[in-house]
Amino acid sequence: CAELLKRARAALQAGRTARESFRLAQLEALVRMLGDHENEFVDALSRDLHKPRFETLLSEVMLVKNEALFAINNLKKWMEPERVERTLTTSLDECFVVSEPLGVVLIVAAWSSPIQLCLVPLVGAIAAGNCVIINPPEITSHAAELLQRLLPSYLDNECYHVIRGGPGDLTDMVELKFDHVFFTGSGVDGGRVMKAAAPTLTPVTLVLGGKNPCYVDRDCDVSTAARRIAWARFQNAGQSAAAPGYVLCHGEVKDTLVQALRACLLHFYGPDPRQSGSFGRLVSSEHFARVRDLLQSSGKVAVGGQVNEAERYIAPTVLTDVQEMDPIMQQEVLGPVLPILTVHSTEEAISFIRQQPKPLCLYVYSNNSKIISQMMECTSSGSFCSNDSILQTMMATMPFGGVGASGMGSYHGRYSFDTFSHKKSCVLRGTRIECVTYLRYPPYEDRSLSLMMWAGSLSRKSQAWCQIL
Protein backbone atom coordinates (compact mmCIF):
# COMPACT_ATOMS: atom_id res chain seq x y z
CA CYS A 1 0.00 0.00 0.00
CA ALA A 2 2.86 2.40 0.80
CA GLU A 3 4.43 1.73 -2.60
CA LEU A 4 1.12 2.29 -4.42
CA LEU A 5 0.60 5.50 -2.47
CA LYS A 6 4.05 6.71 -3.52
CA ARG A 7 3.32 5.97 -7.20
CA ALA A 8 -0.07 7.65 -7.05
CA ARG A 9 1.35 10.76 -5.38
CA ALA A 10 4.05 11.04 -8.05
CA ALA A 11 1.41 10.84 -10.78
CA LEU A 12 -0.66 13.51 -9.06
CA GLN A 13 2.29 15.86 -8.64
CA ALA A 14 3.14 15.43 -12.31
CA GLY A 15 -0.30 16.87 -13.13
CA ARG A 16 -1.53 13.67 -14.73
CA THR A 17 -5.13 14.07 -13.50
CA ALA A 18 -5.45 17.83 -13.98
CA ARG A 19 -6.93 17.93 -17.47
CA GLU A 20 -10.64 17.59 -18.14
CA SER A 21 -9.91 15.29 -21.09
CA PHE A 22 -8.00 12.85 -18.86
CA ARG A 23 -10.81 12.68 -16.32
CA LEU A 24 -13.45 12.18 -19.01
CA ALA A 25 -11.40 9.37 -20.56
CA GLN A 26 -11.17 7.56 -17.22
CA LEU A 27 -14.92 7.90 -16.58
CA GLU A 28 -15.75 6.66 -20.07
CA ALA A 29 -13.41 3.71 -19.56
CA LEU A 30 -15.25 2.86 -16.34
CA VAL A 31 -18.56 2.81 -18.22
CA ARG A 32 -17.02 0.54 -20.88
CA MET A 33 -15.71 -1.82 -18.20
CA LEU A 34 -19.18 -2.25 -16.72
CA GLY A 35 -20.66 -2.96 -20.12
CA ASP A 36 -17.90 -5.30 -21.31
CA HIS A 37 -17.95 -7.43 -18.16
CA GLU A 38 -21.56 -7.25 -17.04
CA ASN A 39 -21.93 -11.03 -16.82
CA GLU A 40 -18.75 -11.33 -14.75
CA PHE A 41 -20.11 -8.87 -12.19
CA VAL A 42 -23.34 -10.85 -12.04
CA ASP A 43 -21.40 -14.09 -11.54
CA ALA A 44 -19.11 -12.65 -8.85
CA LEU A 45 -21.98 -11.35 -6.73
CA SER A 46 -23.93 -14.54 -7.25
CA ARG A 47 -20.99 -16.48 -5.81
CA ASP A 48 -20.43 -14.04 -2.93
CA LEU A 49 -24.02 -13.27 -1.93
CA HIS A 50 -26.24 -15.49 -4.10
CA LYS A 51 -27.39 -12.13 -5.42
CA PRO A 52 -29.97 -12.35 -8.22
CA ARG A 53 -28.97 -10.97 -11.62
CA PHE A 54 -31.86 -8.49 -11.48
CA GLU A 55 -30.60 -6.99 -8.22
CA THR A 56 -26.96 -6.89 -9.38
CA LEU A 57 -27.79 -5.02 -12.56
CA LEU A 58 -30.25 -2.64 -10.88
CA SER A 59 -28.46 -1.78 -7.64
CA GLU A 60 -24.82 -2.26 -8.62
CA VAL A 61 -24.04 -1.96 -12.34
CA MET A 62 -26.75 0.49 -13.44
CA LEU A 63 -26.25 2.71 -10.41
CA VAL A 64 -22.53 3.11 -11.14
CA LYS A 65 -23.16 3.68 -14.86
CA ASN A 66 -25.67 6.42 -14.10
CA GLU A 67 -23.23 8.12 -11.73
CA ALA A 68 -20.43 8.01 -14.30
CA LEU A 69 -22.62 9.29 -17.14
CA PHE A 70 -23.97 12.07 -14.94
CA ALA A 71 -20.41 13.11 -14.11
CA ILE A 72 -19.37 12.95 -17.79
CA ASN A 73 -22.28 15.16 -18.80
CA ASN A 74 -21.59 17.75 -16.08
CA LEU A 75 -17.83 17.68 -15.55
CA LYS A 76 -17.05 20.78 -17.63
CA LYS A 77 -19.50 22.84 -15.55
CA TRP A 78 -18.24 21.41 -12.26
CA MET A 79 -14.63 22.25 -13.08
CA GLU A 80 -15.31 25.88 -14.01
CA PRO A 81 -14.28 28.52 -11.46
CA GLU A 82 -17.25 29.80 -9.47
CA ARG A 83 -17.43 33.56 -9.81
CA VAL A 84 -18.49 35.42 -6.67
CA GLU A 85 -20.25 38.74 -6.38
CA ARG A 86 -17.83 41.63 -6.14
CA THR A 87 -18.05 44.39 -3.54
CA LEU A 88 -16.79 47.97 -3.45
CA THR A 89 -13.39 46.82 -2.27
CA THR A 90 -13.07 44.10 -4.95
CA SER A 91 -14.71 45.94 -7.86
CA LEU A 92 -11.38 46.03 -9.74
CA ASP A 93 -10.36 42.47 -8.78
CA GLU A 94 -11.07 38.99 -10.04
CA CYS A 95 -12.79 36.95 -7.30
CA PHE A 96 -13.60 33.29 -7.75
CA VAL A 97 -13.52 29.84 -6.14
CA VAL A 98 -11.69 26.97 -7.81
CA SER A 99 -12.12 23.26 -7.12
CA GLU A 100 -8.76 21.56 -6.79
CA PRO A 101 -8.14 17.85 -6.12
CA LEU A 102 -7.56 16.83 -2.51
CA GLY A 103 -4.73 14.52 -3.61
CA VAL A 104 -4.52 10.76 -3.16
CA VAL A 105 -7.64 9.32 -1.56
CA LEU A 106 -8.42 5.94 -0.03
CA ILE A 107 -11.83 4.38 -0.64
CA VAL A 108 -12.80 1.59 1.76
CA ALA A 109 -16.06 -0.14 0.81
CA ALA A 110 -18.58 -2.18 2.75
CA TRP A 111 -19.42 -5.70 1.63
CA SER A 112 -23.20 -5.34 1.33
CA SER A 113 -22.98 -3.81 -2.19
CA PRO A 114 -19.28 -4.16 -2.94
CA ILE A 115 -19.28 -3.02 -6.57
CA GLN A 116 -21.27 0.17 -6.24
CA LEU A 117 -19.77 1.10 -2.86
CA CYS A 118 -16.32 0.92 -4.46
CA LEU A 119 -17.13 2.54 -7.78
CA VAL A 120 -19.66 5.29 -7.02
CA PRO A 121 -17.18 7.13 -4.75
CA LEU A 122 -14.48 6.38 -7.36
CA VAL A 123 -16.51 8.29 -9.97
CA GLY A 124 -16.52 11.40 -7.79
CA ALA A 125 -12.83 11.08 -6.96
CA ILE A 126 -11.89 10.74 -10.64
CA ALA A 127 -14.11 13.66 -11.64
CA ALA A 128 -12.45 15.85 -9.01
CA GLY A 129 -8.97 14.97 -10.31
CA ASN A 130 -7.70 12.77 -7.48
CA CYS A 131 -5.58 9.66 -7.56
CA VAL A 132 -7.27 6.75 -5.80
CA ILE A 133 -6.50 3.54 -3.95
CA ILE A 134 -9.52 1.27 -3.52
CA ASN A 135 -9.78 -1.30 -0.76
CA PRO A 136 -12.67 -3.63 -1.68
CA PRO A 137 -14.18 -5.81 1.08
CA GLU A 138 -12.30 -9.08 1.36
CA ILE A 139 -15.34 -10.99 2.62
CA THR A 140 -16.87 -10.68 -0.87
CA SER A 141 -13.74 -12.15 -2.36
CA HIS A 142 -15.00 -12.82 -5.89
CA ALA A 143 -16.09 -9.20 -6.35
CA ALA A 144 -12.78 -7.99 -4.89
CA GLU A 145 -10.78 -10.25 -7.22
CA LEU A 146 -12.78 -9.06 -10.22
CA LEU A 147 -12.16 -5.37 -9.45
CA GLN A 148 -8.47 -6.03 -8.88
CA ARG A 149 -8.24 -7.76 -12.24
CA LEU A 150 -10.37 -5.42 -14.36
CA LEU A 151 -9.59 -1.89 -13.17
CA PRO A 152 -5.91 -1.92 -14.27
CA SER A 153 -7.07 -2.91 -17.79
CA TYR A 154 -9.28 0.16 -18.09
CA LEU A 155 -7.95 2.91 -15.84
CA ASP A 156 -4.57 4.64 -15.67
CA ASN A 157 -2.16 2.29 -13.88
CA GLU A 158 -0.27 5.04 -12.07
CA CYS A 159 -3.29 6.96 -10.75
CA TYR A 160 -5.75 4.24 -9.75
CA HIS A 161 -5.02 1.08 -7.76
CA VAL A 162 -6.84 -1.74 -6.02
CA ILE A 163 -5.36 -3.28 -2.89
CA ARG A 164 -6.75 -6.30 -1.09
CA GLY A 165 -6.74 -6.41 2.68
CA GLY A 166 -8.93 -7.46 5.58
CA PRO A 167 -10.30 -5.46 8.52
CA GLY A 168 -7.06 -6.00 10.43
CA ASP A 169 -5.15 -4.00 7.81
CA LEU A 170 -7.53 -1.05 7.84
CA THR A 171 -5.87 1.16 10.44
CA ASP A 172 -2.41 0.47 9.01
CA MET A 173 -3.56 1.74 5.62
CA VAL A 174 -5.24 4.85 7.02
CA GLU A 175 -2.12 5.72 9.02
CA LEU A 176 -0.10 5.98 5.80
CA LYS A 177 -1.38 9.55 5.43
CA PHE A 178 -3.78 9.86 2.55
CA ASP A 179 -5.30 13.20 1.63
CA HIS A 180 -8.82 11.90 2.27
CA VAL A 181 -10.39 8.63 3.42
CA PHE A 182 -13.87 7.64 2.21
CA PHE A 183 -15.28 4.80 4.30
CA THR A 184 -18.54 2.86 4.19
CA GLY A 185 -19.18 0.24 6.84
CA SER A 186 -20.06 -0.26 10.50
CA GLY A 187 -19.91 2.38 13.19
CA VAL A 188 -17.25 0.38 15.06
CA ASP A 189 -14.93 0.28 12.06
CA GLY A 190 -15.76 3.89 11.26
CA GLY A 191 -14.54 4.86 14.71
CA ARG A 192 -11.29 2.98 14.07
CA VAL A 193 -10.81 4.83 10.79
CA MET A 194 -11.41 8.20 12.41
CA LYS A 195 -9.02 7.41 15.26
CA ALA A 196 -6.30 6.26 12.84
CA ALA A 197 -6.78 9.37 10.68
CA ALA A 198 -6.69 11.84 13.58
CA PRO A 199 -2.89 11.97 14.26
CA THR A 200 -2.21 13.04 10.65
CA LEU A 201 -5.32 15.28 10.44
CA THR A 202 -6.56 13.28 7.47
CA PRO A 203 -10.14 14.30 6.61
CA VAL A 204 -12.68 11.48 6.41
CA THR A 205 -16.10 10.81 4.97
CA LEU A 206 -17.99 8.15 6.91
CA VAL A 207 -21.18 6.50 5.67
CA LEU A 208 -22.13 4.20 8.53
CA GLY A 209 -24.79 1.64 9.19
CA GLY A 210 -27.31 1.61 11.99
CA LYS A 211 -31.02 1.04 12.45
CA ASN A 212 -33.30 2.90 10.05
CA PRO A 213 -36.79 3.52 11.46
CA CYS A 214 -39.90 3.15 9.31
CA TYR A 215 -43.17 4.60 10.64
CA VAL A 216 -46.43 3.19 9.27
CA ASP A 217 -49.30 5.54 10.02
CA ARG A 218 -52.88 4.39 10.51
CA ASP A 219 -53.84 6.56 7.52
CA CYS A 220 -51.88 4.91 4.72
CA ASP A 221 -52.24 2.47 1.85
CA VAL A 222 -51.17 -0.60 3.82
CA SER A 223 -50.87 -2.97 0.87
CA THR A 224 -48.59 -0.58 -1.04
CA ALA A 225 -46.58 0.15 2.10
CA ALA A 226 -46.11 -3.58 2.69
CA ARG A 227 -44.84 -4.17 -0.87
CA ARG A 228 -42.36 -1.31 -0.75
CA ILE A 229 -41.12 -2.12 2.75
CA ALA A 230 -40.75 -5.83 1.95
CA TRP A 231 -38.88 -5.13 -1.29
CA ALA A 232 -36.43 -2.79 0.47
CA ARG A 233 -35.94 -4.96 3.56
CA PHE A 234 -35.50 -8.34 1.88
CA GLN A 235 -33.58 -7.58 -1.31
CA ASN A 236 -30.01 -8.87 -1.10
CA ALA A 237 -31.25 -11.01 1.80
CA GLY A 238 -31.66 -7.89 3.94
CA GLN A 239 -27.99 -6.93 3.65
CA SER A 240 -28.40 -3.21 3.00
CA ALA A 241 -27.46 -0.28 5.21
CA ALA A 242 -30.24 1.83 3.65
CA ALA A 243 -33.13 -0.61 4.14
CA PRO A 244 -35.80 -0.10 6.83
CA GLY A 245 -34.30 -1.56 10.00
CA TYR A 246 -37.51 -1.78 12.00
CA VAL A 247 -41.14 -0.71 11.70
CA LEU A 248 -42.96 1.51 14.15
CA CYS A 249 -46.53 0.59 13.27
CA HIS A 250 -49.66 2.31 14.51
CA GLY A 251 -51.59 -0.19 16.59
CA GLU A 252 -54.78 0.20 14.52
CA VAL A 253 -53.13 -1.21 11.37
CA LYS A 254 -50.56 -3.61 12.82
CA ASP A 255 -52.47 -6.83 12.10
CA THR A 256 -53.36 -5.62 8.61
CA LEU A 257 -49.72 -4.80 7.91
CA VAL A 258 -48.52 -8.23 9.06
CA GLN A 259 -51.09 -9.93 6.84
CA ALA A 260 -50.07 -7.75 3.89
CA LEU A 261 -46.37 -8.50 4.46
CA ARG A 262 -47.16 -12.23 4.55
CA ALA A 263 -49.00 -11.95 1.23
CA CYS A 264 -46.16 -9.91 -0.30
CA LEU A 265 -43.49 -12.42 0.68
CA LEU A 266 -45.55 -15.26 -0.73
CA HIS A 267 -45.92 -13.36 -3.99
CA PHE A 268 -42.25 -12.28 -4.11
CA TYR A 269 -40.55 -15.57 -3.21
CA GLY A 270 -43.19 -18.31 -3.34
CA PRO A 271 -44.12 -20.77 -0.57
CA ASP A 272 -40.45 -21.75 -0.07
CA PRO A 273 -38.10 -18.74 -0.50
CA ARG A 274 -35.15 -21.11 -0.25
CA GLN A 275 -36.03 -22.33 -3.75
CA SER A 276 -36.55 -18.86 -5.17
CA GLY A 277 -34.09 -17.43 -7.68
CA SER A 278 -34.99 -13.95 -6.39
CA PHE A 279 -33.70 -14.39 -2.84
CA GLY A 280 -30.08 -14.22 -1.71
CA ARG A 281 -27.96 -15.70 1.07
CA LEU A 282 -25.96 -14.25 3.93
CA VAL A 283 -22.39 -13.34 3.19
CA SER A 284 -20.62 -15.67 5.65
CA SER A 285 -21.17 -18.35 8.26
CA GLU A 286 -20.27 -15.92 11.04
CA HIS A 287 -22.76 -13.39 9.80
CA PHE A 288 -25.42 -16.10 9.46
CA ALA A 289 -24.90 -17.19 13.07
CA ARG A 290 -25.15 -13.62 14.37
CA VAL A 291 -28.42 -12.89 12.54
CA ARG A 292 -29.91 -16.27 13.49
CA ASP A 293 -29.17 -15.66 17.17
CA LEU A 294 -30.73 -12.19 17.04
CA LEU A 295 -33.83 -13.61 15.36
CA GLN A 296 -34.27 -16.40 17.88
CA SER A 297 -33.87 -14.17 20.93
CA SER A 298 -36.25 -11.35 20.01
CA GLY A 299 -40.01 -10.95 19.69
CA LYS A 300 -42.33 -13.50 18.09
CA VAL A 301 -42.00 -14.93 14.59
CA ALA A 302 -45.09 -13.95 12.60
CA VAL A 303 -43.76 -14.84 9.13
CA GLY A 304 -40.78 -16.97 8.09
CA GLY A 305 -38.13 -17.86 10.64
CA GLN A 306 -36.71 -20.95 8.88
CA VAL A 307 -32.90 -21.29 8.72
CA ASN A 308 -30.39 -23.53 6.97
CA GLU A 309 -26.84 -23.20 8.20
CA ALA A 310 -25.24 -25.16 5.36
CA GLU A 311 -26.61 -22.69 2.81
CA ARG A 312 -26.31 -19.59 5.04
CA TYR A 313 -30.06 -19.24 4.46
CA ILE A 314 -32.50 -17.36 6.66
CA ALA A 315 -36.04 -17.04 5.35
CA PRO A 316 -37.60 -13.58 5.02
CA THR A 317 -38.84 -13.09 8.56
CA VAL A 318 -41.27 -10.69 10.23
CA LEU A 319 -41.11 -10.39 14.02
CA THR A 320 -43.93 -8.98 16.14
CA ASP A 321 -44.21 -8.19 19.86
CA VAL A 322 -40.67 -6.79 19.68
CA GLN A 323 -39.55 -4.64 22.62
CA GLU A 324 -37.06 -1.79 22.63
CA MET A 325 -34.56 -3.75 24.74
CA ASP A 326 -34.66 -6.95 22.66
CA PRO A 327 -31.25 -7.96 21.24
CA ILE A 328 -32.36 -7.32 17.66
CA MET A 329 -32.99 -3.66 18.52
CA GLN A 330 -29.49 -3.15 19.92
CA GLN A 331 -27.48 -3.43 16.69
CA GLU A 332 -27.69 -3.25 12.92
CA VAL A 333 -29.03 -6.57 11.65
CA LEU A 334 -28.00 -6.70 7.97
CA GLY A 335 -30.19 -9.73 7.43
CA PRO A 336 -33.69 -10.69 6.24
CA VAL A 337 -35.45 -9.92 9.52
CA LEU A 338 -38.00 -7.13 10.00
CA PRO A 339 -38.94 -6.31 13.61
CA ILE A 340 -42.29 -4.58 14.16
CA LEU A 341 -42.91 -2.46 17.24
CA THR A 342 -46.34 -1.04 18.08
CA VAL A 343 -46.97 2.64 18.74
CA HIS A 344 -50.26 4.47 19.27
CA SER A 345 -49.53 7.92 17.85
CA THR A 346 -47.16 9.84 15.62
CA GLU A 347 -45.85 11.62 18.69
CA GLU A 348 -44.93 8.30 20.32
CA ALA A 349 -43.09 7.25 17.15
CA ILE A 350 -41.20 10.55 17.04
CA SER A 351 -40.27 10.26 20.70
CA PHE A 352 -38.94 6.72 20.14
CA ILE A 353 -36.86 7.77 17.13
CA ARG A 354 -35.38 10.77 18.92
CA GLN A 355 -34.18 8.55 21.76
CA GLN A 356 -32.09 6.46 19.32
CA PRO A 357 -28.83 7.39 17.54
CA LYS A 358 -29.48 9.45 14.42
CA PRO A 359 -30.16 7.03 11.54
CA LEU A 360 -28.82 6.98 8.01
CA CYS A 361 -32.37 6.82 6.59
CA LEU A 362 -35.86 7.46 7.92
CA TYR A 363 -39.06 6.30 6.23
CA VAL A 364 -42.69 7.28 6.72
CA TYR A 365 -45.78 5.76 5.13
CA SER A 366 -48.84 7.97 5.41
CA ASN A 367 -51.53 9.62 3.28
CA ASN A 368 -51.49 12.63 5.60
CA SER A 369 -49.05 15.33 4.45
CA LYS A 370 -49.12 16.91 7.91
CA ILE A 371 -47.94 13.66 9.49
CA ILE A 372 -45.14 13.41 6.93
CA SER A 373 -44.06 17.01 7.55
CA GLN A 374 -44.22 16.52 11.32
CA MET A 375 -42.01 13.43 11.13
CA MET A 376 -39.53 15.14 8.79
CA GLU A 377 -39.28 18.33 10.88
CA CYS A 378 -39.16 16.71 14.33
CA THR A 379 -36.48 14.12 13.65
CA SER A 380 -32.90 14.16 12.35
CA SER A 381 -31.55 11.61 9.88
CA GLY A 382 -29.10 11.35 7.02
CA SER A 383 -31.95 11.10 4.52
CA PHE A 384 -35.74 10.99 4.52
CA CYS A 385 -38.32 9.38 2.24
CA SER A 386 -42.09 9.17 2.46
CA ASN A 387 -44.19 6.37 0.99
CA ASP A 388 -41.21 4.52 -0.48
CA SER A 389 -37.85 3.13 0.61
CA ILE A 390 -34.22 3.37 -0.59
CA LEU A 391 -35.23 5.62 -3.52
CA GLN A 392 -33.42 8.66 -2.08
CA THR A 393 -30.12 6.74 -1.90
CA MET A 394 -30.00 6.01 -5.64
CA MET A 395 -30.27 9.50 -7.13
CA ALA A 396 -27.23 11.24 -8.64
CA THR A 397 -28.92 14.61 -8.11
CA MET A 398 -29.18 14.31 -4.31
CA PRO A 399 -26.54 13.92 -1.58
CA PHE A 400 -26.49 10.74 0.47
CA GLY A 401 -24.71 10.44 3.80
CA GLY A 402 -25.17 10.20 7.52
CA VAL A 403 -25.42 12.51 10.50
CA GLY A 404 -24.21 11.90 14.03
CA ALA A 405 -23.83 8.17 14.65
CA SER A 406 -24.64 7.37 11.00
CA GLY A 407 -21.63 9.25 9.66
CA MET A 408 -20.36 12.53 8.26
CA GLY A 409 -20.12 13.91 4.75
CA SER A 410 -22.09 12.90 1.65
CA TYR A 411 -21.69 11.75 -1.92
CA HIS A 412 -23.44 11.14 -5.29
CA GLY A 413 -23.26 13.38 -8.31
CA ARG A 414 -21.99 16.92 -7.73
CA TYR A 415 -21.82 16.17 -4.02
CA SER A 416 -19.17 13.49 -4.67
CA PHE A 417 -17.17 15.99 -6.73
CA ASP A 418 -17.35 18.49 -3.87
CA THR A 419 -16.43 15.86 -1.26
CA PHE A 420 -13.21 15.08 -3.13
CA SER A 421 -12.38 18.74 -3.91
CA HIS A 422 -10.86 21.60 -1.98
CA LYS A 423 -12.70 24.88 -2.56
CA LYS A 424 -9.95 27.44 -2.90
CA SER A 425 -10.85 31.13 -2.62
CA CYS A 426 -8.90 33.27 -5.08
CA VAL A 427 -8.58 37.06 -5.34
CA LEU A 428 -6.46 38.42 -8.17
CA ARG A 429 -5.62 42.04 -7.35
CA GLY A 430 -3.38 44.67 -8.88
CA THR A 431 -1.70 47.64 -7.21
CA ARG A 432 -3.87 50.44 -8.57
CA ILE A 433 -5.94 51.26 -5.47
CA GLU A 434 -3.20 51.94 -2.92
CA CYS A 435 -4.59 55.47 -2.54
CA VAL A 436 -7.49 53.91 -0.59
CA THR A 437 -5.98 50.89 1.13
CA TYR A 438 -3.18 52.95 2.76
CA LEU A 439 -5.63 53.77 5.57
CA ARG A 440 -5.16 50.30 7.10
CA TYR A 441 -1.38 50.61 7.55
CA PRO A 442 0.52 51.68 10.71
CA PRO A 443 1.18 54.08 12.23
CA TYR A 444 -2.47 53.98 13.19
CA GLU A 445 -4.32 57.30 13.38
CA ASP A 446 -7.72 58.17 14.78
CA ARG A 447 -8.71 59.85 11.52
CA SER A 448 -7.99 56.65 9.54
CA LEU A 449 -9.88 54.59 12.10
CA SER A 450 -12.89 56.91 11.91
CA LEU A 451 -13.00 56.61 8.12
CA MET A 452 -12.78 52.84 8.31
CA MET A 453 -15.45 52.61 11.01
CA TRP A 454 -17.68 54.84 8.89
CA ALA A 455 -17.13 52.65 5.85
CA GLY A 456 -17.77 49.56 7.93
CA SER A 457 -21.05 50.89 9.32
CA LEU A 458 -22.27 51.68 5.82
CA SER A 459 -21.36 48.27 4.52
CA ARG A 460 -23.44 46.45 7.13
CA LYS A 461 -26.47 47.68 5.24
CA SER A 462 -25.18 46.31 1.98
CA GLN A 463 -22.90 43.38 1.17
CA ALA A 464 -19.72 43.00 3.21
CA TRP A 465 -18.05 44.07 6.44
CA CYS A 466 -15.51 46.91 6.16
CA GLN A 467 -15.40 47.15 2.39
CA ILE A 468 -12.69 49.79 2.57
CA LEU A 469 -10.25 46.92 3.27
Tab-separated table of C-alpha atoms in Angstrom, residues 7 55 220 276 461:
chain	number	residue	atom	x	y	z
A	7	ARG	CA	3.317	5.972	-7.203
A	55	GLU	CA	-30.599	-6.992	-8.222
A	220	CYS	CA	-51.884	4.906	4.718
A	276	SER	CA	-36.553	-18.859	-5.171
A	461	LYS	CA	-26.466	47.684	5.239
